[in-house]
PDB file of N, CA, C and O in Angstrom:
ATOM      1  N   GLY Y 191      93.499 104.247 129.646  1.00 63.00           N
ATOM      2  CA  GLY Y 191      94.117 104.585 128.393  1.00 63.00           C
ATOM      3  C   GLY Y 191      94.316 103.359 127.529  1.00 63.00           C
ATOM      4  O   GLY Y 191      93.889 102.268 127.863  1.00 63.00           O
ATOM      5  N   PRO Y 192      94.959 103.551 126.405  1.00 72.00           N
ATOM      6  CA  PRO Y 192      95.196 102.439 125.494  1.00 72.00           C
ATOM      7  C   PRO Y 192      96.097 101.385 126.107  1.00 72.00           C
ATOM      8  O   PRO Y 192      96.815 101.638 127.058  1.00 72.00           O
ATOM      9  N   GLY Y 193      96.056 100.226 125.548  1.00 74.00           N
ATOM     10  CA  GLY Y 193      96.863  99.131 126.054  1.00 74.00           C
ATOM     11  C   GLY Y 193      97.611  98.461 124.926  1.00 74.00           C
ATOM     12  O   GLY Y 193      97.958  99.098 123.935  1.00 74.00           O
ATOM     13  N   ALA Y 194      97.840  97.198 125.092  1.00 76.00           N
ATOM     14  CA  ALA Y 194      98.545  96.420 124.082  1.00 76.00           C
ATOM     15  C   ALA Y 194      98.011  94.998 124.103  1.00 76.00           C
ATOM     16  O   ALA Y 194      97.456  94.556 125.100  1.00 76.00           O
ATOM     17  N   GLN Y 195      98.218  94.324 123.004  1.00 77.00           N
ATOM     18  CA  GLN Y 195      97.896  92.914 122.943  1.00 77.00           C
ATOM     19  C   GLN Y 195      99.215  92.168 122.890  1.00 77.00           C
ATOM     20  O   GLN Y 195     100.036  92.422 122.014  1.00 77.00           O
ATOM     21  N   CYS Y 196      99.425  91.318 123.851  1.00 80.00           N
ATOM     22  CA  CYS Y 196     100.632  90.500 123.891  1.00 80.00           C
ATOM     23  C   CYS Y 196     100.246  89.086 123.477  1.00 80.00           C
ATOM     24  O   CYS Y 196      99.274  88.546 123.970  1.00 80.00           O
ATOM     25  N   CYS Y 197     101.014  88.519 122.576  1.00 83.00           N
ATOM     26  CA  CYS Y 197     100.721  87.175 122.097  1.00 83.00           C
ATOM     27  C   CYS Y 197     101.868  86.239 122.459  1.00 83.00           C
ATOM     28  O   CYS Y 197     103.034  86.618 122.407  1.00 83.00           O
ATOM     29  N   TYR Y 198     101.497  85.032 122.821  1.00 86.00           N
ATOM     30  CA  TYR Y 198     102.460  84.029 123.270  1.00 86.00           C
ATOM     31  C   TYR Y 198     102.267  82.747 122.476  1.00 86.00           C
ATOM     32  O   TYR Y 198     101.152  82.425 122.068  1.00 86.00           O
ATOM     33  N   ASP Y 199     103.354  82.006 122.287  1.00 87.00           N
ATOM     34  CA  ASP Y 199     103.232  80.723 121.610  1.00 87.00           C
ATOM     35  C   ASP Y 199     102.730  79.669 122.592  1.00 87.00           C
ATOM     36  O   ASP Y 199     102.493  79.958 123.768  1.00 87.00           O
ATOM     37  N   LYS Y 200     102.583  78.439 122.123  1.00 90.00           N
ATOM     38  CA  LYS Y 200     102.009  77.395 122.972  1.00 90.00           C
ATOM     39  C   LYS Y 200     102.887  77.041 124.162  1.00 90.00           C
ATOM     40  O   LYS Y 200     102.420  76.425 125.118  1.00 90.00           O
ATOM     41  N   ASN Y 201     104.158  77.461 124.154  1.00 90.00           N
ATOM     42  CA  ASN Y 201     105.064  77.226 125.278  1.00 90.00           C
ATOM     43  C   ASN Y 201     105.123  78.405 126.245  1.00 90.00           C
ATOM     44  O   ASN Y 201     105.912  78.397 127.184  1.00 90.00           O
ATOM     45  N   GLY Y 202     104.322  79.441 125.985  1.00 85.00           N
ATOM     46  CA  GLY Y 202     104.294  80.603 126.857  1.00 85.00           C
ATOM     47  C   GLY Y 202     105.379  81.622 126.569  1.00 85.00           C
ATOM     48  O   GLY Y 202     105.602  82.531 127.357  1.00 85.00           O
ATOM     49  N   VAL Y 203     106.041  81.512 125.422  1.00 86.00           N
ATOM     50  CA  VAL Y 203     107.096  82.457 125.045  1.00 86.00           C
ATOM     51  C   VAL Y 203     106.469  83.605 124.259  1.00 86.00           C
ATOM     52  O   VAL Y 203     105.691  83.382 123.327  1.00 86.00           O
ATOM     53  N   TRP Y 204     106.807  84.820 124.647  1.00 84.00           N
ATOM     54  CA  TRP Y 204     106.269  86.015 124.007  1.00 84.00           C
ATOM     55  C   TRP Y 204     106.695  86.062 122.546  1.00 84.00           C
ATOM     56  O   TRP Y 204     107.865  85.857 122.213  1.00 84.00           O
ATOM     57  N   ILE Y 205     105.760  86.335 121.648  1.00 86.00           N
ATOM     58  CA  ILE Y 205     106.035  86.449 120.220  1.00 86.00           C
ATOM     59  C   ILE Y 205     106.309  87.914 119.914  1.00 86.00           C
ATOM     60  O   ILE Y 205     105.437  88.760 120.109  1.00 86.00           O
ATOM     61  N   LYS Y 206     107.514  88.213 119.450  1.00 82.00           N
ATOM     62  CA  LYS Y 206     107.860  89.599 119.141  1.00 82.00           C
ATOM     63  C   LYS Y 206     107.886  89.898 117.649  1.00 82.00           C
ATOM     64  O   LYS Y 206     107.858  91.047 117.251  1.00 82.00           O
ATOM     65  N   ASP Y 207     107.913  88.869 116.817  1.00 82.00           N
ATOM     66  CA  ASP Y 207     107.938  89.063 115.365  1.00 82.00           C
ATOM     67  C   ASP Y 207     106.514  89.263 114.855  1.00 82.00           C
ATOM     68  O   ASP Y 207     105.670  88.381 114.980  1.00 82.00           O
ATOM     69  N   PRO Y 208     106.235  90.439 114.277  1.00 76.00           N
ATOM     70  CA  PRO Y 208     104.877  90.708 113.805  1.00 76.00           C
ATOM     71  C   PRO Y 208     104.383  89.700 112.771  1.00 76.00           C
ATOM     72  O   PRO Y 208     103.199  89.421 112.688  1.00 76.00           O
ATOM     73  N   HIS Y 209     105.286  89.143 112.002  1.00 75.00           N
ATOM     74  CA  HIS Y 209     104.886  88.212 110.957  1.00 75.00           C
ATOM     75  C   HIS Y 209     104.691  86.792 111.492  1.00 75.00           C
ATOM     76  O   HIS Y 209     104.310  85.908 110.757  1.00 75.00           O
ATOM     77  N   GLN Y 210     104.945  86.613 112.792  1.00 80.00           N
ATOM     78  CA  GLN Y 210     104.711  85.322 113.438  1.00 80.00           C
ATOM     79  C   GLN Y 210     103.544  85.387 114.418  1.00 80.00           C
ATOM     80  O   GLN Y 210     103.321  84.463 115.179  1.00 80.00           O
ATOM     81  N   GLY Y 211     102.838  86.536 114.445  1.00 79.00           N
ATOM     82  CA  GLY Y 211     101.655  86.641 115.285  1.00 79.00           C
ATOM     83  C   GLY Y 211     101.780  87.540 116.493  1.00 79.00           C
ATOM     84  O   GLY Y 211     100.973  87.449 117.415  1.00 79.00           O
ATOM     85  N   ALA Y 212     102.766  88.437 116.504  1.00 81.00           N
ATOM     86  CA  ALA Y 212     102.925  89.352 117.642  1.00 81.00           C
ATOM     87  C   ALA Y 212     101.707  90.257 117.787  1.00 81.00           C
ATOM     88  O   ALA Y 212     101.026  90.558 116.816  1.00 81.00           O
ATOM     89  N   GLY Y 213     101.457  90.700 118.996  1.00 82.00           N
ATOM     90  CA  GLY Y 213     100.390  91.659 119.245  1.00 82.00           C
ATOM     91  C   GLY Y 213     100.856  93.056 118.875  1.00 82.00           C
ATOM     92  O   GLY Y 213     101.956  93.239 118.349  1.00 82.00           O
ATOM     93  N   THR Y 214     100.044  94.041 119.141  1.00 83.00           N
ATOM     94  CA  THR Y 214     100.395  95.420 118.804  1.00 83.00           C
ATOM     95  C   THR Y 214      99.991  96.368 119.922  1.00 83.00           C
ATOM     96  O   THR Y 214      99.174  96.032 120.781  1.00 83.00           O
ATOM     97  N   LEU Y 215     100.557  97.564 119.870  1.00 83.00           N
ATOM     98  CA  LEU Y 215     100.128  98.630 120.757  1.00 83.00           C
ATOM     99  C   LEU Y 215      98.806  99.165 120.221  1.00 83.00           C
ATOM    100  O   LEU Y 215      98.610  99.255 119.018  1.00 83.00           O
ATOM    101  N   ASP Y 216      97.919  99.524 121.117  1.00 85.00           N
ATOM    102  CA  ASP Y 216      96.611 100.054 120.718  1.00 85.00           C
ATOM    103  C   ASP Y 216      96.580 101.563 120.843  1.00 85.00           C
ATOM    104  O   ASP Y 216      97.243 102.136 121.703  1.00 85.00           O
ATOM    105  N   ARG Y 217      95.795 102.178 120.000  1.00 87.00           N
ATOM    106  CA  ARG Y 217      95.524 103.610 120.126  1.00 87.00           C
ATOM    107  C   ARG Y 217      94.373 103.844 121.107  1.00 87.00           C
ATOM    108  O   ARG Y 217      94.371 104.790 121.869  1.00 87.00           O
ATOM    109  N   GLU Y 218      93.389 102.968 121.041  1.00 87.00           N
ATOM    110  CA  GLU Y 218      92.220 103.055 121.916  1.00 87.00           C
ATOM    111  C   GLU Y 218      92.146 101.801 122.787  1.00 87.00           C
ATOM    112  O   GLU Y 218      92.473 100.715 122.333  1.00 87.00           O
ATOM    113  N   ARG Y 219      91.718 101.974 124.024  1.00 83.00           N
ATOM    114  CA  ARG Y 219      91.603 100.807 124.895  1.00 83.00           C
ATOM    115  C   ARG Y 219      90.422  99.956 124.462  1.00 83.00           C
ATOM    116  O   ARG Y 219      89.425 100.451 123.940  1.00 83.00           O
ATOM    117  N   ALA Y 220      90.569  98.674 124.656  1.00 80.00           N
ATOM    118  CA  ALA Y 220      89.455  97.770 124.403  1.00 80.00           C
ATOM    119  C   ALA Y 220      88.388  98.045 125.464  1.00 80.00           C
ATOM    120  O   ALA Y 220      88.713  98.391 126.608  1.00 80.00           O
ATOM    121  N   PRO Y 221      87.132  97.925 125.115  1.00 80.00           N
ATOM    122  CA  PRO Y 221      86.075  98.218 126.094  1.00 80.00           C
ATOM    123  C   PRO Y 221      86.059  97.201 127.231  1.00 80.00           C
ATOM    124  O   PRO Y 221      86.412  96.042 127.054  1.00 80.00           O
ATOM    125  N   ASP Y 222      85.656  97.675 128.394  1.00 82.00           N
ATOM    126  CA  ASP Y 222      85.532  96.804 129.557  1.00 82.00           C
ATOM    127  C   ASP Y 222      84.287  95.923 129.456  1.00 82.00           C
ATOM    128  O   ASP Y 222      84.201  94.892 130.101  1.00 82.00           O
ATOM    129  N   SER Y 223      83.344  96.365 128.655  1.00 81.00           N
ATOM    130  CA  SER Y 223      82.084  95.651 128.510  1.00 81.00           C
ATOM    131  C   SER Y 223      81.631  95.748 127.063  1.00 81.00           C
ATOM    132  O   SER Y 223      81.857  96.763 126.393  1.00 81.00           O
ATOM    133  N   PHE Y 224      80.986  94.704 126.590  1.00 75.00           N
ATOM    134  CA  PHE Y 224      80.437  94.727 125.240  1.00 75.00           C
ATOM    135  C   PHE Y 224      79.426  95.859 125.092  1.00 75.00           C
ATOM    136  O   PHE Y 224      79.211  96.369 124.006  1.00 75.00           O
ATOM    137  N   PHE Y 225      78.825  96.270 126.188  1.00 83.00           N
ATOM    138  CA  PHE Y 225      77.791  97.299 126.141  1.00 83.00           C
ATOM    139  C   PHE Y 225      78.350  98.708 126.066  1.00 83.00           C
ATOM    140  O   PHE Y 225      77.603  99.661 125.890  1.00 83.00           O
ATOM    141  N   ASP Y 226      79.675  98.858 126.178  1.00 85.00           N
ATOM    142  CA  ASP Y 226      80.312 100.165 126.007  1.00 85.00           C
ATOM    143  C   ASP Y 226      80.533 100.363 124.510  1.00 85.00           C
ATOM    144  O   ASP Y 226      81.646 100.252 123.994  1.00 85.00           O
ATOM    145  N   LEU Y 227      79.454 100.628 123.806  1.00 90.00           N
ATOM    146  CA  LEU Y 227      79.470 100.650 122.355  1.00 90.00           C
ATOM    147  C   LEU Y 227      80.347 101.747 121.766  1.00 90.00           C
ATOM    148  O   LEU Y 227      80.979 101.541 120.726  1.00 90.00           O
ATOM    149  N   SER Y 228      80.411 102.908 122.412  1.00 91.00           N
ATOM    150  CA  SER Y 228      81.245 103.975 121.864  1.00 91.00           C
ATOM    151  C   SER Y 228      82.729 103.595 121.942  1.00 91.00           C
ATOM    152  O   SER Y 228      83.481 103.840 120.998  1.00 91.00           O
ATOM    153  N   GLN Y 229      83.150 102.967 123.045  1.00 89.00           N
ATOM    154  CA  GLN Y 229      84.551 102.550 123.151  1.00 89.00           C
ATOM    155  C   GLN Y 229      84.833 101.362 122.239  1.00 89.00           C
ATOM    156  O   GLN Y 229      85.901 101.272 121.641  1.00 89.00           O
ATOM    157  N   LEU Y 230      83.878 100.474 122.110  1.00 89.00           N
ATOM    158  CA  LEU Y 230      84.014  99.348 121.188  1.00 89.00           C
ATOM    159  C   LEU Y 230      84.212  99.853 119.761  1.00 89.00           C
ATOM    160  O   LEU Y 230      85.089  99.379 119.034  1.00 89.00           O
ATOM    161  N   ALA Y 231      83.413 100.838 119.367  1.00 92.00           N
ATOM    162  CA  ALA Y 231      83.525 101.410 118.019  1.00 92.00           C
ATOM    163  C   ALA Y 231      84.869 102.113 117.823  1.00 92.00           C
ATOM    164  O   ALA Y 231      85.504 101.966 116.773  1.00 92.00           O
ATOM    165  N   ALA Y 232      85.321 102.861 118.829  1.00 91.00           N
ATOM    166  CA  ALA Y 232      86.605 103.565 118.716  1.00 91.00           C
ATOM    167  C   ALA Y 232      87.758 102.576 118.600  1.00 91.00           C
ATOM    168  O   ALA Y 232      88.655 102.744 117.766  1.00 91.00           O
ATOM    169  N   HIS Y 233      87.750 101.544 119.437  1.00 89.00           N
ATOM    170  CA  HIS Y 233      88.805 100.527 119.387  1.00 89.00           C
ATOM    171  C   HIS Y 233      88.787  99.814 118.030  1.00 89.00           C
ATOM    172  O   HIS Y 233      89.836  99.600 117.417  1.00 89.00           O
ATOM    173  N   HIS Y 234      87.623  99.483 117.563  1.00 90.00           N
ATOM    174  CA  HIS Y 234      87.508  98.788 116.280  1.00 90.00           C
ATOM    175  C   HIS Y 234      88.023  99.679 115.145  1.00 90.00           C
ATOM    176  O   HIS Y 234      88.808  99.234 114.299  1.00 90.00           O
ATOM    177  N   ARG Y 235      87.600 100.940 115.135  1.00 93.00           N
ATOM    178  CA  ARG Y 235      87.970 101.870 114.065  1.00 93.00           C
ATOM    179  C   ARG Y 235      89.469 102.176 114.052  1.00 93.00           C
ATOM    180  O   ARG Y 235      90.097 102.215 112.997  1.00 93.00           O
ATOM    181  N   HIS Y 236      90.061 102.384 115.240  1.00 91.00           N
ATOM    182  CA  HIS Y 236      91.456 102.823 115.306  1.00 91.00           C
ATOM    183  C   HIS Y 236      92.471 101.692 115.449  1.00 91.00           C
ATOM    184  O   HIS Y 236      93.660 101.907 115.177  1.00 91.00           O
ATOM    185  N   ASP Y 237      92.034 100.514 115.876  1.00 89.00           N
ATOM    186  CA  ASP Y 237      92.984  99.425 116.124  1.00 89.00           C
ATOM    187  C   ASP Y 237      92.717  98.176 115.293  1.00 89.00           C
ATOM    188  O   ASP Y 237      93.657  97.615 114.728  1.00 89.00           O
ATOM    189  N   VAL Y 238      91.484  97.748 115.218  1.00 89.00           N
ATOM    190  CA  VAL Y 238      91.175  96.498 114.523  1.00 89.00           C
ATOM    191  C   VAL Y 238      91.196  96.689 113.002  1.00 89.00           C
ATOM    192  O   VAL Y 238      91.869  95.947 112.280  1.00 89.00           O
ATOM    193  N   VAL Y 239      90.483  97.689 112.512  1.00 92.00           N
ATOM    194  CA  VAL Y 239      90.385  97.902 111.067  1.00 92.00           C
ATOM    195  C   VAL Y 239      91.754  98.174 110.427  1.00 92.00           C
ATOM    196  O   VAL Y 239      92.069  97.565 109.395  1.00 92.00           O
ATOM    197  N   PRO Y 240      92.601  99.017 111.014  1.00 90.00           N
ATOM    198  CA  PRO Y 240      93.921  99.216 110.381  1.00 90.00           C
ATOM    199  C   PRO Y 240      94.731  97.921 110.280  1.00 90.00           C
ATOM    200  O   PRO Y 240      95.355  97.662 109.250  1.00 90.00           O
ATOM    201  N   TRP Y 241      94.702  97.102 111.330  1.00 87.00           N
ATOM    202  CA  TRP Y 241      95.431  95.832 111.270  1.00 87.00           C
ATOM    203  C   TRP Y 241      94.832  94.920 110.198  1.00 87.00           C
ATOM    204  O   TRP Y 241      95.561  94.310 109.413  1.00 87.00           O
ATOM    205  N   GLU Y 242      93.503  94.841 110.153  1.00 89.00           N
ATOM    206  CA  GLU Y 242      92.867  93.993 109.146  1.00 89.00           C
ATOM    207  C   GLU Y 242      93.218  94.447 107.734  1.00 89.00           C
ATOM    208  O   GLU Y 242      93.479  93.634 106.857  1.00 89.00           O
ATOM    209  N   ASN Y 243      93.239  95.767 107.498  1.00 90.00           N
ATOM    210  CA  ASN Y 243      93.528  96.288 106.165  1.00 90.00           C
ATOM    211  C   ASN Y 243      94.981  96.079 105.752  1.00 90.00           C
ATOM    212  O   ASN Y 243      95.266  95.945 104.566  1.00 90.00           O
ATOM    213  N   CYS Y 244      95.881  96.061 106.712  1.00 88.00           N
ATOM    214  CA  CYS Y 244      97.308  95.977 106.393  1.00 88.00           C
ATOM    215  C   CYS Y 244      97.909  94.592 106.545  1.00 88.00           C
ATOM    216  O   CYS Y 244      98.903  94.279 105.883  1.00 88.00           O
ATOM    217  N   CYS Y 245      97.366  93.770 107.429  1.00 86.00           N
ATOM    218  CA  CYS Y 245      98.066  92.535 107.775  1.00 86.00           C
ATOM    219  C   CYS Y 245      97.239  91.255 107.730  1.00 86.00           C
ATOM    220  O   CYS Y 245      97.809  90.174 107.618  1.00 86.00           O
ATOM    221  N   LYS Y 246      95.947  91.329 107.857  1.00 85.00           N
ATOM    222  CA  LYS Y 246      95.148  90.095 107.968  1.00 85.00           C
ATOM    223  C   LYS Y 246      95.097  89.313 106.661  1.00 85.00           C
ATOM    224  O   LYS Y 246      95.239  88.105 106.656  1.00 85.00           O
ATOM    225  N   ASP Y 247      94.891  90.010 105.571  1.00 85.00           N
ATOM    226  CA  ASP Y 247      94.754  89.360 104.272  1.00 85.00           C
ATOM    227  C   ASP Y 247      96.125  88.931 103.751  1.00 85.00           C
ATOM    228  O   ASP Y 247      97.002  89.772 103.553  1.00 85.00           O
ATOM    229  N   PRO Y 248      96.342  87.637 103.536  1.00 85.00           N
ATOM    230  CA  PRO Y 248      97.646  87.182 103.051  1.00 85.00           C
ATOM    231  C   PRO Y 248      98.002  87.719 101.667  1.00 85.00           C
ATOM    232  O   PRO Y 248      99.164  87.696 101.271  1.00 85.00           O
ATOM    233  N   ALA Y 249      97.019  88.248 100.927  1.00 89.00           N
ATOM    234  CA  ALA Y 249      97.297  88.808  99.611  1.00 89.00           C
ATOM    235  C   ALA Y 249      97.958  90.182  99.688  1.00 89.00           C
ATOM    236  O   ALA Y 249      98.554  90.646  98.723  1.00 89.00           O
ATOM    237  N   VAL Y 250      97.854  90.849 100.846  1.00 88.00           N
ATOM    238  CA  VAL Y 250      98.491  92.161 101.015  1.00 88.00           C
ATOM    239  C   VAL Y 250     100.004  91.941 101.118  1.00 88.00           C
ATOM    240  O   VAL Y 250     100.452  91.077 101.878  1.00 88.00           O
ATOM    241  N   PRO Y 251     100.790  92.691 100.358  1.00 90.00           N
ATOM    242  CA  PRO Y 251     102.243  92.512 100.409  1.00 90.00           C
ATOM    243  C   PRO Y 251     102.790  92.679 101.833  1.00 90.00           C
ATOM    244  O   PRO Y 251     102.322  93.519 102.600  1.00 90.00           O
ATOM    245  N   ARG Y 252     103.773  91.866 102.151  1.00 87.00           N
ATOM    246  CA  ARG Y 252     104.369  91.867 103.490  1.00 87.00           C
ATOM    247  C   ARG Y 252     104.931  93.238 103.881  1.00 87.00           C
ATOM    248  O   ARG Y 252     104.887  93.620 105.041  1.00 87.00           O
ATOM    249  N   ASP Y 253     105.438  94.000 102.913  1.00 90.00           N
ATOM    250  CA  ASP Y 253     105.994  95.315 103.246  1.00 90.00           C
ATOM    251  C   ASP Y 253     104.915  96.296 103.698  1.00 90.00           C
ATOM    252  O   ASP Y 253     105.183  97.202 104.479  1.00 90.00           O
ATOM    253  N   ILE Y 254     103.675  96.105 103.253  1.00 90.00           N
ATOM    254  CA  ILE Y 254     102.567  96.945 103.730  1.00 90.00           C
ATOM    255  C   ILE Y 254     102.307  96.645 105.204  1.00 90.00           C
ATOM    256  O   ILE Y 254     102.146  97.557 106.014  1.00 90.00           O
ATOM    257  N   CYS Y 255     102.278  95.375 105.553  1.00 87.00           N
ATOM    258  CA  CYS Y 255     102.101  94.989 106.947  1.00 87.00           C
ATOM    259  C   CYS Y 255     103.263  95.527 107.790  1.00 87.00           C
ATOM    260  O   CYS Y 255     103.061  95.996 108.911  1.00 87.00           O
ATOM    261  N   GLN Y 256     104.459  95.487 107.261  1.00 88.00           N
ATOM    262  CA  GLN Y 256     105.618  95.993 108.004  1.00 88.00           C
ATOM    263  C   GLN Y 256     105.474  97.485 108.284  1.00 88.00           C
ATOM    264  O   GLN Y 256     105.855  97.956 109.352  1.00 88.00           O
ATOM    265  N   LEU Y 257     104.920  98.253 107.357  1.00 91.00           N
ATOM    266  CA  LEU Y 257     104.670  99.679 107.595  1.00 91.00           C
ATOM    267  C   LEU Y 257     103.741  99.869 108.788  1.00 91.00           C
ATOM    268  O   LEU Y 257     103.927 100.760 109.613  1.00 91.00           O
ATOM    269  N   TYR Y 258     102.720  99.008 108.868  1.00 88.00           N
ATOM    270  CA  TYR Y 258     101.799  99.061 110.005  1.00 88.00           C
ATOM    271  C   TYR Y 258     102.562  98.811 111.305  1.00 88.00           C
ATOM    272  O   TYR Y 258     102.419  99.548 112.278  1.00 88.00           O
ATOM    273  N   PHE Y 259     103.394  97.769 111.335  1.00 87.00           N
ATOM    274  CA  PHE Y 259     104.127  97.440 112.549  1.00 87.00           C
ATOM    275  C   PHE Y 259     105.233  98.439 112.864  1.00 87.00           C
ATOM    276  O   PHE Y 259     105.655  98.554 114.009  1.00 87.00           O
ATOM    277  N   ASP Y 260     105.704  99.189 111.864  1.00 89.00           N
ATOM    278  CA  ASP Y 260     106.659 100.271 112.139  1.00 89.00           C
ATOM    279  C   ASP Y 260     105.989 101.339 112.994  1.00 89.00           C
ATOM    280  O   ASP Y 260     106.621 101.948 113.863  1.00 89.00           O
ATOM    281  N   LYS Y 261     104.710 101.583 112.735  1.00 88.00           N
ATOM    282  CA  LYS Y 261     103.940 102.573 113.506  1.00 88.00           C
ATOM    283  C   LYS Y 261     103.330 101.978 114.769  1.00 88.00           C
ATOM    284  O   LYS Y 261     103.080 102.688 115.738  1.00 88.00           O
ATOM    285  N   ARG Y 262     103.045 100.678 114.754  1.00 86.00           N
ATOM    286  CA  ARG Y 262     102.436  99.983 115.880  1.00 86.00           C
ATOM    287  C   ARG Y 262     103.286  98.771 116.251  1.00 86.00           C
ATOM    288  O   ARG Y 262     102.936  97.632 115.947  1.00 86.00           O
ATOM    289  N   PRO Y 263     104.408  98.983 116.900  1.00 84.00           N
ATOM    290  CA  PRO Y 263     105.287  97.861 117.236  1.00 84.00           C
ATOM    291  C   PRO Y 263     104.649  96.925 118.252  1.00 84.00           C
ATOM    292  O   PRO Y 263     103.696  97.292 118.936  1.00 84.00           O
ATOM    293  N   PRO Y 264     105.183  95.703 118.361  1.00 79.00           N
ATOM    294  CA  PRO Y 264     104.626  94.736 119.298  1.00 79.00           C
ATOM    295  C   PRO Y 264     104.771  95.143 120.767  1.00 79.00           C
ATOM    296  O   PRO Y 264     104.155  94.550 121.618  1.00 79.00           O
ATOM    297  N   GLY Y 265     105.526  96.148 121.069  1.00 72.00           N
ATOM    298  CA  GLY Y 265     105.702  96.562 122.468  1.00 72.00           C
ATOM    299  C   GLY Y 265     106.758  95.702 123.151  1.00 72.00           C
ATOM    300  O   GLY Y 265     107.596  95.090 122.507  1.00 72.00           O
ATOM    301  N   ALA Y 266     106.712  95.649 124.432  1.00 71.00           N
ATOM    302  CA  ALA Y 266     107.694  94.884 125.212  1.00 71.00           C
ATOM    303  C   ALA Y 266     106.975  94.069 126.276  1.00 71.00           C
ATOM    304  O   ALA Y 266     106.993  94.403 127.442  1.00 71.00           O
ATOM    305  N   CYS Y 267     106.334  93.027 125.864  1.00 68.00           N
ATOM    306  CA  CYS Y 267     105.574  92.170 126.786  1.00 68.00           C
ATOM    307  C   CYS Y 267     106.494  91.145 127.401  1.00 68.00           C
ATOM    308  O   CYS Y 267     106.360  89.951 127.142  1.00 68.00           O
ATOM    309  N   VAL Y 268     107.432  91.590 128.172  1.00 58.00           N
ATOM    310  CA  VAL Y 268     108.375  90.678 128.793  1.00 58.00           C
ATOM    311  C   VAL Y 268     108.133  90.647 130.303  1.00 58.00           C
ATOM    312  O   VAL Y 268     107.640  91.615 130.884  1.00 58.00           O
ATOM    313  N   LYS Y 269     108.464  89.531 130.907  1.00 58.00           N
ATOM    314  CA  LYS Y 269     108.297  89.337 132.345  1.00 58.00           C
ATOM    315  C   LYS Y 269     106.863  89.516 132.789  1.00 58.00           C
ATOM    316  O   LYS Y 269     106.582  90.003 133.869  1.00 58.00           O
ATOM    317  N   TYR Y 270     105.947  89.142 131.925  1.00 55.00           N
ATOM    318  CA  TYR Y 270     104.536  89.225 132.255  1.00 55.00           C
ATOM    319  C   TYR Y 270     104.106  87.875 132.805  1.00 55.00           C
ATOM    320  O   TYR Y 270     104.344  86.845 132.191  1.00 55.00           O
ATOM    321  N   ALA Y 271     103.533  87.874 133.963  1.00 54.00           N
ATOM    322  CA  ALA Y 271     103.082  86.624 134.572  1.00 54.00           C
ATOM    323  C   ALA Y 271     101.590  86.456 134.321  1.00 54.00           C
ATOM    324  O   ALA Y 271     100.818  87.359 134.589  1.00 54.00           O
ATOM    325  N   PHE Y 272     101.221  85.324 133.783  1.00 51.00           N
ATOM    326  CA  PHE Y 272      99.796  85.079 133.574  1.00 51.00           C
ATOM    327  C   PHE Y 272      99.407  83.738 134.123  1.00 51.00           C
ATOM    328  O   PHE Y 272     100.154  82.966 134.568  1.00 51.00           O
TER     329      PHE Y 272
END
């Protein structure tokens, strides 16, 4: 099933603020292989493109990005050992 992207700073501390680089919950799981093209396309369409449209471009107002994170919160990537 779907997963999440957890982002950490250079000290290994989980980033929970979306405007500081937090990850997001995914609707579609990332593919296990580059050759799983249908899953790659689904993940890109449902997870990557919405984030790019709402948050990647610094010209997009911050409140638009916040709407995205209201629907796709950073999750709870705590106590994760890597």
